[in-house]
Amino acid sequence: MLLAIDCGNTNTVFSIWDGSEFIATWRTSTEHQRTADQYYVWLTTLMQHKGIKPEISGVIISTTVPRVVFNLRVFADRYFNTRPLVVGKPECLLPVDVRVDPGTAVGPDRLVNTVAGYNKYGGDLIVVDFGTATTFDVVDSDGAYIGGVIAPGVNLSLTALHQAAAALPHVDVTKPDRVIGTNTVACMQSGVFWGYVGLVNEICNRIKAERDRPMKVIATGGLAPLFQQGDALFDAFDEFLTMHGLTVIHQYNKEHDA
């Protein structure tokens, strides 16, 4: 079985792939000080609860937090006797090209989303990922990553608004009943919700105009279904897009090692 780990700035997702489907997925907060032993106790307790034997034969990691890599490497080596693939490292091959300015470091999560999007939906894509940042990844007709857009994440914007303006409370993201709010919370929710609907719509339209061709918009990330309520923003929502990409990359490297 393959253990796929997607470590973001806020949360880390662990998924177990049995070769045909994900049989379990768990999410925990990202903490760079968490040790290999702590990862093992946490994960195996959850696996035992679901009746899954810890028979992991491979591990692949995508992370935007470099400080967690060492402990995750130790975790994989010590407890599963396997050297993990780390997306973005030279030894981890990608089945797609990366066409950006020389010397530019592309986030591993964006590369994984590109691989997954092309594998599942073909080329000419815009992959919108609602994470700590809201990212737009542009996938060429042959699957190559050719750049994108980075905007502040939804929750990050809400936190900044609350911290910078003493009179404004922290609110949850939700679709408001009306655009015009009649109290502070409703005003903030409307601004964030419809503001991000407008942001996604406008950026996607400008990308399509710049590319001058039809493009599919694929959304992933926890808040994507919420914003789909605001307009017909996406052609598809794929909750496990990133994890799927990790399985594709792992299989690609496995075939090239053979």
PDB file of C-alpha atoms in Angstrom:
ATOM      1  CA  MET A   1       0.000   0.000   0.000  1.00  0.00           C
ATOM      2  CA  LEU A   2       1.076   3.573  -0.681  1.00  0.00           C
ATOM      3  CA  LEU A   3       0.997   6.308   1.951  1.00  0.00           C
ATOM      4  CA  ALA A   4       0.490   9.684   0.269  1.00  0.00           C
ATOM      5  CA  ILE A   5       1.188  12.766   2.403  1.00  0.00           C
ATOM      6  CA  ASP A   6       0.199  16.288   1.402  1.00  0.00           C
ATOM      7  CA  CYS A   7       1.602  18.782   3.897  1.00  0.00           C
ATOM      8  CA  GLY A   8       0.288  22.336   3.557  1.00  0.00           C
ATOM      9  CA  ASN A   9       0.872  25.418   5.646  1.00  0.00           C
ATOM     10  CA  THR A  10      -2.267  24.796   7.714  1.00  0.00           C
ATOM     11  CA  ASN A  11      -3.151  21.097   7.456  1.00  0.00           C
ATOM     12  CA  THR A  12      -1.454  17.819   6.558  1.00  0.00           C
ATOM     13  CA  VAL A  13      -3.414  15.055   4.826  1.00  0.00           C
ATOM     14  CA  PHE A  14      -2.455  11.363   4.999  1.00  0.00           C
ATOM     15  CA  SER A  15      -4.133   8.992   2.530  1.00  0.00           C
ATOM     16  CA  ILE A  16      -3.656   5.259   2.017  1.00  0.00           C
ATOM     17  CA  TRP A  17      -3.889   3.977  -1.563  1.00  0.00           C
ATOM     18  CA  ASP A  18      -4.331   0.239  -2.073  1.00  0.00           C
ATOM     19  CA  GLY A  19      -3.565   0.339  -5.789  1.00  0.00           C
ATOM     20  CA  SER A  20      -7.095   0.990  -6.971  1.00  0.00           C
ATOM     21  CA  GLU A  21      -8.654   3.404  -4.467  1.00  0.00           C
ATOM     22  CA  PHE A  22      -8.054   5.433  -1.341  1.00  0.00           C
ATOM     23  CA  ILE A  23      -9.156   3.289   1.563  1.00  0.00           C
ATOM     24  CA  ALA A  24      -8.639   5.955   4.240  1.00  0.00           C
ATOM     25  CA  THR A  25      -7.834   9.648   4.545  1.00  0.00           C
ATOM     26  CA  TRP A  26      -7.007  11.618   7.674  1.00  0.00           C
ATOM     27  CA  ARG A  27      -6.216  15.263   8.295  1.00  0.00           C
ATOM     28  CA  THR A  28      -4.154  16.858  11.057  1.00  0.00           C
ATOM     29  CA  SER A  29      -2.760  20.304  11.736  1.00  0.00           C
ATOM     30  CA  THR A  30       0.709  20.978  10.338  1.00  0.00           C
ATOM     31  CA  GLU A  31       3.288  21.186  13.117  1.00  0.00           C
ATOM     32  CA  HIS A  32       6.932  21.226  12.100  1.00  0.00           C
ATOM     33  CA  GLN A  33       8.070  20.093  15.558  1.00  0.00           C
ATOM     34  CA  ARG A  34       6.104  16.811  15.393  1.00  0.00           C
ATOM     35  CA  THR A  35       8.519  13.884  15.579  1.00  0.00           C
ATOM     36  CA  ALA A  36       8.634  10.683  13.555  1.00  0.00           C
ATOM     37  CA  ASP A  37       7.488   8.730  16.607  1.00  0.00           C
ATOM     38  CA  GLN A  38       4.497  11.021  17.096  1.00  0.00           C
ATOM     39  CA  TYR A  39       3.491  10.633  13.446  1.00  0.00           C
ATOM     40  CA  TYR A  40       3.636   6.846  13.791  1.00  0.00           C
ATOM     41  CA  VAL A  41       1.590   6.664  17.004  1.00  0.00           C
ATOM     42  CA  TRP A  42      -1.045   9.026  15.589  1.00  0.00           C
ATOM     43  CA  LEU A  43      -1.325   7.282  12.220  1.00  0.00           C
ATOM     44  CA  THR A  44      -1.270   3.674  13.403  1.00  0.00           C
ATOM     45  CA  THR A  45      -3.905   4.412  16.050  1.00  0.00           C
ATOM     46  CA  LEU A  46      -6.232   5.677  13.314  1.00  0.00           C
ATOM     47  CA  MET A  47      -5.378   2.755  11.048  1.00  0.00           C
ATOM     48  CA  GLN A  48      -6.110   0.294  13.833  1.00  0.00           C
ATOM     49  CA  HIS A  49      -9.449   1.996  14.448  1.00  0.00           C
ATOM     50  CA  LYS A  50     -10.407   1.312  10.811  1.00  0.00           C
ATOM     51  CA  GLY A  51      -8.988  -2.193  10.821  1.00  0.00           C
ATOM     52  CA  ILE A  52      -6.138  -1.394   8.433  1.00  0.00           C
ATOM     53  CA  LYS A  53      -2.834  -3.198   8.905  1.00  0.00           C
ATOM     54  CA  PRO A  54       0.229  -0.910   8.756  1.00  0.00           C
ATOM     55  CA  GLU A  55       1.620  -2.655   5.677  1.00  0.00           C
ATOM     56  CA  ILE A  56       2.964   0.382   3.869  1.00  0.00           C
ATOM     57  CA  SER A  57       5.345  -0.377   0.990  1.00  0.00           C
ATOM     58  CA  GLY A  58       5.797   3.145  -0.360  1.00  0.00           C
ATOM     59  CA  VAL A  59       5.585   6.761   0.806  1.00  0.00           C
ATOM     60  CA  ILE A  60       5.340   9.942  -1.259  1.00  0.00           C
ATOM     61  CA  ILE A  61       5.346  13.462   0.171  1.00  0.00           C
ATOM     62  CA  SER A  62       4.343  16.856  -1.172  1.00  0.00           C
ATOM     63  CA  THR A  63       4.993  19.728   1.193  1.00  0.00           C
ATOM     64  CA  THR A  64       5.069  23.515   1.135  1.00  0.00           C
ATOM     65  CA  VAL A  65       6.669  23.462   4.612  1.00  0.00           C
ATOM     66  CA  PRO A  66      10.331  22.382   4.208  1.00  0.00           C
ATOM     67  CA  ARG A  67      10.887  22.000   7.962  1.00  0.00           C
ATOM     68  CA  VAL A  68       8.600  18.955   8.186  1.00  0.00           C
ATOM     69  CA  VAL A  69      10.440  16.921   5.550  1.00  0.00           C
ATOM     70  CA  PHE A  70      13.186  15.587   7.819  1.00  0.00           C
ATOM     71  CA  ASN A  71      10.826  14.087  10.403  1.00  0.00           C
ATOM     72  CA  LEU A  72       8.574  12.648   7.696  1.00  0.00           C
ATOM     73  CA  ARG A  73      11.611  11.030   6.056  1.00  0.00           C
ATOM     74  CA  VAL A  74      12.639   9.497   9.389  1.00  0.00           C
ATOM     75  CA  PHE A  75       9.041   8.358   9.958  1.00  0.00           C
ATOM     76  CA  ALA A  76       8.949   6.525   6.605  1.00  0.00           C
ATOM     77  CA  ASP A  77      12.416   5.016   6.973  1.00  0.00           C
ATOM     78  CA  ARG A  78      12.149   3.971  10.627  1.00  0.00           C
ATOM     79  CA  TYR A  79       8.666   2.498  10.651  1.00  0.00           C
ATOM     80  CA  PHE A  80       8.022   1.393   7.058  1.00  0.00           C
ATOM     81  CA  ASN A  81      11.590   0.738   5.925  1.00  0.00           C
ATOM     82  CA  THR A  82      11.112   2.827   2.789  1.00  0.00           C
ATOM     83  CA  ARG A  83      12.765   5.943   1.431  1.00  0.00           C
ATOM     84  CA  PRO A  84       9.984   8.388   0.579  1.00  0.00           C
ATOM     85  CA  LEU A  85       9.692  10.232  -2.693  1.00  0.00           C
ATOM     86  CA  VAL A  86       9.553  13.983  -2.098  1.00  0.00           C
ATOM     87  CA  VAL A  87       7.969  16.011  -4.892  1.00  0.00           C
ATOM     88  CA  GLY A  88      10.239  18.824  -5.979  1.00  0.00           C
ATOM     89  CA  LYS A  89      13.467  16.976  -5.167  1.00  0.00           C
ATOM     90  CA  PRO A  90      15.724  16.046  -8.127  1.00  0.00           C
ATOM     91  CA  GLU A  91      15.230  12.306  -7.612  1.00  0.00           C
ATOM     92  CA  CYS A  92      11.434  12.644  -7.958  1.00  0.00           C
ATOM     93  CA  LEU A  93      10.583  12.552 -11.666  1.00  0.00           C
ATOM     94  CA  LEU A  94       7.475  14.249 -13.036  1.00  0.00           C
ATOM     95  CA  PRO A  95       5.426  12.985 -15.990  1.00  0.00           C
ATOM     96  CA  VAL A  96       4.897  16.584 -17.210  1.00  0.00           C
ATOM     97  CA  ASP A  97       7.168  19.487 -18.187  1.00  0.00           C
ATOM     98  CA  VAL A  98       7.504  22.651 -16.103  1.00  0.00           C
ATOM     99  CA  ARG A  99       7.785  25.739 -18.329  1.00  0.00           C
ATOM    100  CA  VAL A 100       8.488  28.754 -16.155  1.00  0.00           C
ATOM    101  CA  ASP A 101      11.222  31.365 -15.880  1.00  0.00           C
ATOM    102  CA  PRO A 102      14.691  29.878 -15.229  1.00  0.00           C
ATOM    103  CA  GLY A 103      15.478  29.602 -11.540  1.00  0.00           C
ATOM    104  CA  THR A 104      11.833  29.749 -10.502  1.00  0.00           C
ATOM    105  CA  ALA A 105      10.831  27.327  -7.743  1.00  0.00           C
ATOM    106  CA  VAL A 106       7.303  26.029  -8.231  1.00  0.00           C
ATOM    107  CA  GLY A 107       5.409  24.820  -5.167  1.00  0.00           C
ATOM    108  CA  PRO A 108       5.192  21.007  -5.034  1.00  0.00           C
ATOM    109  CA  ASP A 109       1.444  21.182  -4.440  1.00  0.00           C
ATOM    110  CA  ARG A 110       1.022  23.056  -7.725  1.00  0.00           C
ATOM    111  CA  LEU A 111       3.055  20.483  -9.627  1.00  0.00           C
ATOM    112  CA  VAL A 112       1.027  17.657  -8.110  1.00  0.00           C
ATOM    113  CA  ASN A 113      -2.251  19.362  -9.017  1.00  0.00           C
ATOM    114  CA  THR A 114      -0.994  19.811 -12.583  1.00  0.00           C
ATOM    115  CA  VAL A 115      -0.131  16.120 -12.889  1.00  0.00           C
ATOM    116  CA  ALA A 116      -3.467  15.072 -11.401  1.00  0.00           C
ATOM    117  CA  GLY A 117      -5.505  17.489 -13.492  1.00  0.00           C
ATOM    118  CA  TYR A 118      -3.922  16.395 -16.744  1.00  0.00           C
ATOM    119  CA  ASN A 119      -4.222  12.710 -15.840  1.00  0.00           C
ATOM    120  CA  LYS A 120      -7.941  12.980 -15.035  1.00  0.00           C
ATOM    121  CA  TYR A 121      -9.223  15.786 -17.259  1.00  0.00           C
ATOM    122  CA  GLY A 122      -6.728  16.248 -20.083  1.00  0.00           C
ATOM    123  CA  GLY A 123      -4.972  19.458 -21.092  1.00  0.00           C
ATOM    124  CA  ASP A 124      -5.949  23.132 -21.286  1.00  0.00           C
ATOM    125  CA  LEU A 125      -6.932  23.389 -17.627  1.00  0.00           C
ATOM    126  CA  ILE A 126      -7.091  25.956 -14.876  1.00  0.00           C
ATOM    127  CA  VAL A 127      -6.780  24.245 -11.494  1.00  0.00           C
ATOM    128  CA  VAL A 128      -8.059  26.417  -8.643  1.00  0.00           C
ATOM    129  CA  ASP A 129      -6.922  25.274  -5.197  1.00  0.00           C
ATOM    130  CA  PHE A 130      -8.553  26.855  -2.137  1.00  0.00           C
ATOM    131  CA  GLY A 131      -5.851  26.430   0.488  1.00  0.00           C
ATOM    132  CA  THR A 132      -3.953  28.805   2.745  1.00  0.00           C
ATOM    133  CA  ALA A 133      -3.413  30.677  -0.510  1.00  0.00           C
ATOM    134  CA  THR A 134      -5.846  30.516  -3.422  1.00  0.00           C
ATOM    135  CA  THR A 135      -3.792  29.320  -6.377  1.00  0.00           C
ATOM    136  CA  PHE A 136      -4.564  29.103 -10.076  1.00  0.00           C
ATOM    137  CA  ASP A 137      -2.416  26.636 -12.028  1.00  0.00           C
ATOM    138  CA  VAL A 138      -2.465  26.703 -15.821  1.00  0.00           C
ATOM    139  CA  VAL A 139      -1.980  23.371 -17.594  1.00  0.00           C
ATOM    140  CA  ASP A 140      -1.043  23.362 -21.289  1.00  0.00           C
ATOM    141  CA  SER A 141      -2.586  21.085 -23.890  1.00  0.00           C
ATOM    142  CA  ASP A 142       0.269  18.574 -23.425  1.00  0.00           C
ATOM    143  CA  GLY A 143       0.025  18.610 -19.621  1.00  0.00           C
ATOM    144  CA  ALA A 144       2.901  21.014 -18.960  1.00  0.00           C
ATOM    145  CA  TYR A 145       2.726  23.461 -16.074  1.00  0.00           C
ATOM    146  CA  ILE A 146       3.085  26.919 -17.636  1.00  0.00           C
ATOM    147  CA  GLY A 147       2.486  29.249 -14.680  1.00  0.00           C
ATOM    148  CA  GLY A 148      -0.426  30.628 -12.760  1.00  0.00           C
ATOM    149  CA  VAL A 149      -1.676  33.056 -10.151  1.00  0.00           C
ATOM    150  CA  ILE A 150      -1.373  33.242  -6.363  1.00  0.00           C
ATOM    151  CA  ALA A 151      -3.946  35.162  -4.304  1.00  0.00           C
ATOM    152  CA  PRO A 152      -4.486  35.343  -0.525  1.00  0.00           C
ATOM    153  CA  GLY A 153      -6.521  32.461   0.839  1.00  0.00           C
ATOM    154  CA  VAL A 154     -10.065  32.995   2.056  1.00  0.00           C
ATOM    155  CA  ASN A 155      -9.410  32.270   5.732  1.00  0.00           C
ATOM    156  CA  LEU A 156      -6.161  34.232   5.583  1.00  0.00           C
ATOM    157  CA  SER A 157      -8.084  37.269   4.333  1.00  0.00           C
ATOM    158  CA  LEU A 158     -10.668  36.920   7.091  1.00  0.00           C
ATOM    159  CA  THR A 159      -7.984  36.634   9.756  1.00  0.00           C
ATOM    160  CA  ALA A 160      -6.130  39.668   8.425  1.00  0.00           C
ATOM    161  CA  LEU A 161      -9.356  41.696   8.363  1.00  0.00           C
ATOM    162  CA  HIS A 162     -10.142  40.743  11.951  1.00  0.00           C
ATOM    163  CA  GLN A 163      -6.615  41.455  13.204  1.00  0.00           C
ATOM    164  CA  ALA A 164      -6.174  44.750  11.383  1.00  0.00           C
ATOM    165  CA  ALA A 165      -9.566  46.231  12.257  1.00  0.00           C
ATOM    166  CA  ALA A 166     -10.281  46.124  16.002  1.00  0.00           C
ATOM    167  CA  ALA A 167     -14.018  46.617  15.584  1.00  0.00           C
ATOM    168  CA  LEU A 168     -14.471  43.720  13.148  1.00  0.00           C
ATOM    169  CA  PRO A 169     -15.109  40.216  14.541  1.00  0.00           C
ATOM    170  CA  HIS A 170     -13.792  36.942  13.179  1.00  0.00           C
ATOM    171  CA  VAL A 171     -16.525  35.337  11.064  1.00  0.00           C
ATOM    172  CA  ASP A 172     -17.030  32.030   9.295  1.00  0.00           C
ATOM    173  CA  VAL A 173     -17.200  31.883   5.516  1.00  0.00           C
ATOM    174  CA  THR A 174     -20.697  31.229   4.251  1.00  0.00           C
ATOM    175  CA  LYS A 175     -22.915  32.232   1.370  1.00  0.00           C
ATOM    176  CA  PRO A 176     -25.028  35.203   2.548  1.00  0.00           C
ATOM    177  CA  ASP A 177     -28.731  35.406   1.833  1.00  0.00           C
ATOM    178  CA  ARG A 178     -28.314  38.882   0.350  1.00  0.00           C
ATOM    179  CA  VAL A 179     -25.466  40.891  -1.125  1.00  0.00           C
ATOM    180  CA  ILE A 180     -26.291  43.957   0.964  1.00  0.00           C
ATOM    181  CA  GLY A 181     -25.582  43.151   4.597  1.00  0.00           C
ATOM    182  CA  THR A 182     -27.637  44.794   7.355  1.00  0.00           C
ATOM    183  CA  ASN A 183     -25.197  44.013  10.175  1.00  0.00           C
ATOM    184  CA  THR A 184     -21.419  43.799  10.520  1.00  0.00           C
ATOM    185  CA  VAL A 185     -21.163  40.013  10.226  1.00  0.00           C
ATOM    186  CA  ALA A 186     -23.420  39.900   7.162  1.00  0.00           C
ATOM    187  CA  CYS A 187     -21.443  42.700   5.525  1.00  0.00           C
ATOM    188  CA  MET A 188     -18.163  40.867   6.072  1.00  0.00           C
ATOM    189  CA  GLN A 189     -19.539  37.549   4.861  1.00  0.00           C
ATOM    190  CA  SER A 190     -20.903  39.164   1.726  1.00  0.00           C
ATOM    191  CA  GLY A 191     -17.633  40.932   1.023  1.00  0.00           C
ATOM    192  CA  VAL A 192     -15.577  37.789   1.402  1.00  0.00           C
ATOM    193  CA  PHE A 193     -17.944  35.415  -0.384  1.00  0.00           C
ATOM    194  CA  TRP A 194     -18.869  37.569  -3.375  1.00  0.00           C
ATOM    195  CA  GLY A 195     -15.421  39.103  -3.450  1.00  0.00           C
ATOM    196  CA  TYR A 196     -13.855  35.680  -3.964  1.00  0.00           C
ATOM    197  CA  VAL A 197     -16.502  34.643  -6.482  1.00  0.00           C
ATOM    198  CA  GLY A 198     -15.565  37.768  -8.436  1.00  0.00           C
ATOM    199  CA  LEU A 199     -11.848  37.099  -7.998  1.00  0.00           C
ATOM    200  CA  VAL A 200     -12.090  33.524  -9.267  1.00  0.00           C
ATOM    201  CA  ASN A 201     -14.363  34.447 -12.139  1.00  0.00           C
ATOM    202  CA  GLU A 202     -12.269  37.403 -13.297  1.00  0.00           C
ATOM    203  CA  ILE A 203      -8.900  35.626 -13.068  1.00  0.00           C
ATOM    204  CA  CYS A 204     -10.198  32.572 -14.922  1.00  0.00           C
ATOM    205  CA  ASN A 205     -11.744  34.723 -17.646  1.00  0.00           C
ATOM    206  CA  ARG A 206      -8.494  36.668 -18.093  1.00  0.00           C
ATOM    207  CA  ILE A 207      -6.463  33.448 -18.283  1.00  0.00           C
ATOM    208  CA  LYS A 208      -8.827  32.084 -20.935  1.00  0.00           C
ATOM    209  CA  ALA A 209      -8.604  35.337 -22.908  1.00  0.00           C
ATOM    210  CA  GLU A 210      -4.812  35.338 -22.697  1.00  0.00           C
ATOM    211  CA  ARG A 211      -4.627  31.722 -23.811  1.00  0.00           C
ATOM    212  CA  ASP A 212      -7.282  32.339 -26.479  1.00  0.00           C
ATOM    213  CA  ARG A 213      -8.754  28.856 -26.283  1.00  0.00           C
ATOM    214  CA  PRO A 214     -11.437  26.961 -24.353  1.00  0.00           C
ATOM    215  CA  MET A 215     -10.231  25.826 -20.944  1.00  0.00           C
ATOM    216  CA  LYS A 216     -11.799  23.710 -18.221  1.00  0.00           C
ATOM    217  CA  VAL A 217     -11.735  24.991 -14.648  1.00  0.00           C
ATOM    218  CA  ILE A 218     -11.167  22.320 -11.982  1.00  0.00           C
ATOM    219  CA  ALA A 219     -11.505  23.219  -8.309  1.00  0.00           C
ATOM    220  CA  THR A 220     -10.046  21.523  -5.263  1.00  0.00           C
ATOM    221  CA  GLY A 221      -9.617  22.417  -1.607  1.00  0.00           C
ATOM    222  CA  GLY A 222     -12.082  22.477   1.260  1.00  0.00           C
ATOM    223  CA  LEU A 223     -13.898  25.717   0.394  1.00  0.00           C
ATOM    224  CA  ALA A 224     -14.408  24.995  -3.307  1.00  0.00           C
ATOM    225  CA  PRO A 225     -17.957  23.546  -2.906  1.00  0.00           C
ATOM    226  CA  LEU A 226     -19.004  26.655  -0.978  1.00  0.00           C
ATOM    227  CA  PHE A 227     -17.967  28.989  -3.786  1.00  0.00           C
ATOM    228  CA  GLN A 228     -19.565  26.805  -6.427  1.00  0.00           C
ATOM    229  CA  GLN A 229     -22.886  27.964  -4.918  1.00  0.00           C
ATOM    230  CA  GLY A 230     -22.157  31.531  -5.951  1.00  0.00           C
ATOM    231  CA  ASP A 231     -21.982  31.007  -9.680  1.00  0.00           C
ATOM    232  CA  ALA A 232     -21.130  28.383 -12.256  1.00  0.00           C
ATOM    233  CA  LEU A 233     -17.444  28.919 -11.531  1.00  0.00           C
ATOM    234  CA  PHE A 234     -16.057  25.405 -12.065  1.00  0.00           C
ATOM    235  CA  ASP A 235     -16.473  22.627 -14.578  1.00  0.00           C
ATOM    236  CA  ALA A 236     -15.656  20.095 -11.855  1.00  0.00           C
ATOM    237  CA  PHE A 237     -14.833  19.840  -8.170  1.00  0.00           C
ATOM    238  CA  ASP A 238     -12.322  17.172  -7.160  1.00  0.00           C
ATOM    239  CA  GLU A 239     -11.786  16.773  -3.425  1.00  0.00           C
ATOM    240  CA  PHE A 240      -8.916  14.282  -3.810  1.00  0.00           C
ATOM    241  CA  LEU A 241      -7.160  15.866  -6.792  1.00  0.00           C
ATOM    242  CA  THR A 242      -3.856  16.421  -4.977  1.00  0.00           C
ATOM    243  CA  MET A 243      -3.799  12.938  -3.484  1.00  0.00           C
ATOM    244  CA  HIS A 244      -4.553  11.435  -6.894  1.00  0.00           C
ATOM    245  CA  GLY A 245      -1.609  13.347  -8.326  1.00  0.00           C
ATOM    246  CA  LEU A 246       0.693  11.834  -5.710  1.00  0.00           C
ATOM    247  CA  THR A 247      -0.320   8.314  -6.739  1.00  0.00           C
ATOM    248  CA  VAL A 248       0.324   9.139 -10.407  1.00  0.00           C
ATOM    249  CA  ILE A 249       3.780  10.554  -9.650  1.00  0.00           C
ATOM    250  CA  HIS A 250       4.673   7.583  -7.461  1.00  0.00           C
ATOM    251  CA  GLN A 251       3.641   5.113 -10.159  1.00  0.00           C
ATOM    252  CA  TYR A 252       5.600   7.070 -12.788  1.00  0.00           C
ATOM    253  CA  ASN A 253       8.766   6.913 -10.701  1.00  0.00           C
ATOM    254  CA  LYS A 254       8.201   3.242  -9.935  1.00  0.00           C
ATOM    255  CA  GLU A 255       7.992   2.439 -13.649  1.00  0.00           C
ATOM    256  CA  HIS A 256      11.148   4.418 -14.414  1.00  0.00           C
ATOM    257  CA  ASP A 257      13.070   2.672 -11.628  1.00  0.00           C
ATOM    258  CA  ALA A 258      12.187  -0.719 -13.031  1.00  0.00           C
TER     259      ALA A 258
END
